[in-house]
Amino acid sequence: MITDTGPTTYDFVTRGACPGCGSPDVRKLYETPFSEGGIGTFVRDYYGVDPLRLADGRYRLERCRACGLTFQGDVGGNALLSDLYTYWVEEPGNPDQDIASYREDINAIPLSRDAHEIMAAASFLGKPLKDLRTLDYGMGWALWPRIAVALGCQSYGSDLSEPRMEFARHHKVKSVTDDEISTLQFDFINTEQVFEHVIEPLALLRRLKQSLSPGGIVKISVPSGDAADAIITSLEQGTYAGDYASIIPVQPLEHVNTYTYGSLEAMAAAAGLEIVTPGLWHLFAFLRHRNTLALTRPRKVAKELVRPLYQRRDPKNLFVWLRHKA
């Protein structure tokens, strides 16, 4: 890990009101310096940085009494976020070569989870794939929008990282900035593991809503916060040892918003959106396309047939489609 970038200590921004619904009625659940206990161990071991560089902020978990969102009260300022996502988070050199699952999906696009999701969206929206205009917001290394391109969609993508934007452009994804997004209309906006990272999630959702075509969908997929109370108890009792797996829903610095289904529903309502559930005809639309099941791999076939139903019941992840309120 790179540990010698940026200032000696970093600035933080304090969030007062709930970032999910805007309510000022919040209560503190837990607070500790970033340098102490299991949190200090996590920062040191996972990011490879001295947690004393975070001394100007505190790891503080708060909860909104109105919608139930758990969120981190202190979030990184621009310098910290820049270093965090540029240097501290380990990145592949070339995802086509370095990430086995990425390579597998690119080499067999009709079999991929993302292709099946895009086919479901086209079915639900009543559009052929070639007419579907999609945006992957926070696209990372552009797997989802590359698959959309391969399926014939009008595929757009956006990310804070310019190298990722350039990588996407190289693979025929139309890369757009936040300012450009506001001038466009999309049928399906994908946000995969994005909203847990965003400092102002309600404001972002409202902006994305403005770029939805009539009847269009915003998809949100985030880690489930149903285990947050158990994690907080382990922090209070000093039993959290600093490992990654046990802290994911409230991961310091990155997962600054921890959702339950209810808090997602409340955020959607505050943005003028509602949760919709596509029927089985749409969820299994991929079965109406060619070569979408690996018939020589029965375990993979079983997984793809179960996924559309399990995806919305996964205890570790929340998955919703949102559209304008009727």
PDB file of C-alpha atoms in Angstrom, residues 124 209 212 214-217 268-269 271-276 321-326:
ATOM      1  CA  PHE A 124     -39.769  -4.352 -18.056  1.00  0.00           C
ATOM      2  CA  LYS A 209     -34.153  11.291 -11.128  1.00  0.00           C
ATOM      3  CA  LEU A 212     -34.746   9.521 -16.122  1.00  0.00           C
ATOM      4  CA  PRO A 214     -40.582   8.640 -18.683  1.00  0.00           C
ATOM      5  CA  GLY A 215     -41.049   5.351 -16.835  1.00  0.00           C
ATOM      6  CA  GLY A 216     -37.281   4.951 -16.424  1.00  0.00           C
ATOM      7  CA  ILE A 217     -35.569   3.082 -13.589  1.00  0.00           C
ATOM      8  CA  ALA A 268     -36.765   7.107  -2.511  1.00  0.00           C
ATOM      9  CA  ALA A 269     -39.954   8.764  -1.248  1.00  0.00           C
ATOM     10  CA  ALA A 271     -36.775  12.026  -3.950  1.00  0.00           C
ATOM     11  CA  GLY A 272     -40.235  11.435  -5.426  1.00  0.00           C
ATOM     12  CA  LEU A 273     -39.534   7.830  -6.392  1.00  0.00           C
ATOM     13  CA  GLU A 274     -41.030   4.478  -5.425  1.00  0.00           C
ATOM     14  CA  ILE A 275     -39.793   0.907  -5.341  1.00  0.00           C
ATOM     15  CA  VAL A 276     -41.070  -1.322  -8.143  1.00  0.00           C
ATOM     16  CA  TRP A 321     -35.478  -0.602  -8.696  1.00  0.00           C
ATOM     17  CA  LEU A 322     -36.956   2.897  -8.370  1.00  0.00           C
ATOM     18  CA  ARG A 323     -39.116   4.952 -10.708  1.00  0.00           C
ATOM     19  CA  HIS A 324     -41.201   8.125 -10.547  1.00  0.00           C
ATOM     20  CA  LYS A 325     -44.173   7.849  -8.223  1.00  0.00           C
ATOM     21  CA  ALA A 326     -47.351   7.034 -10.089  1.00  0.00           C
TER      22      ALA A 326
END
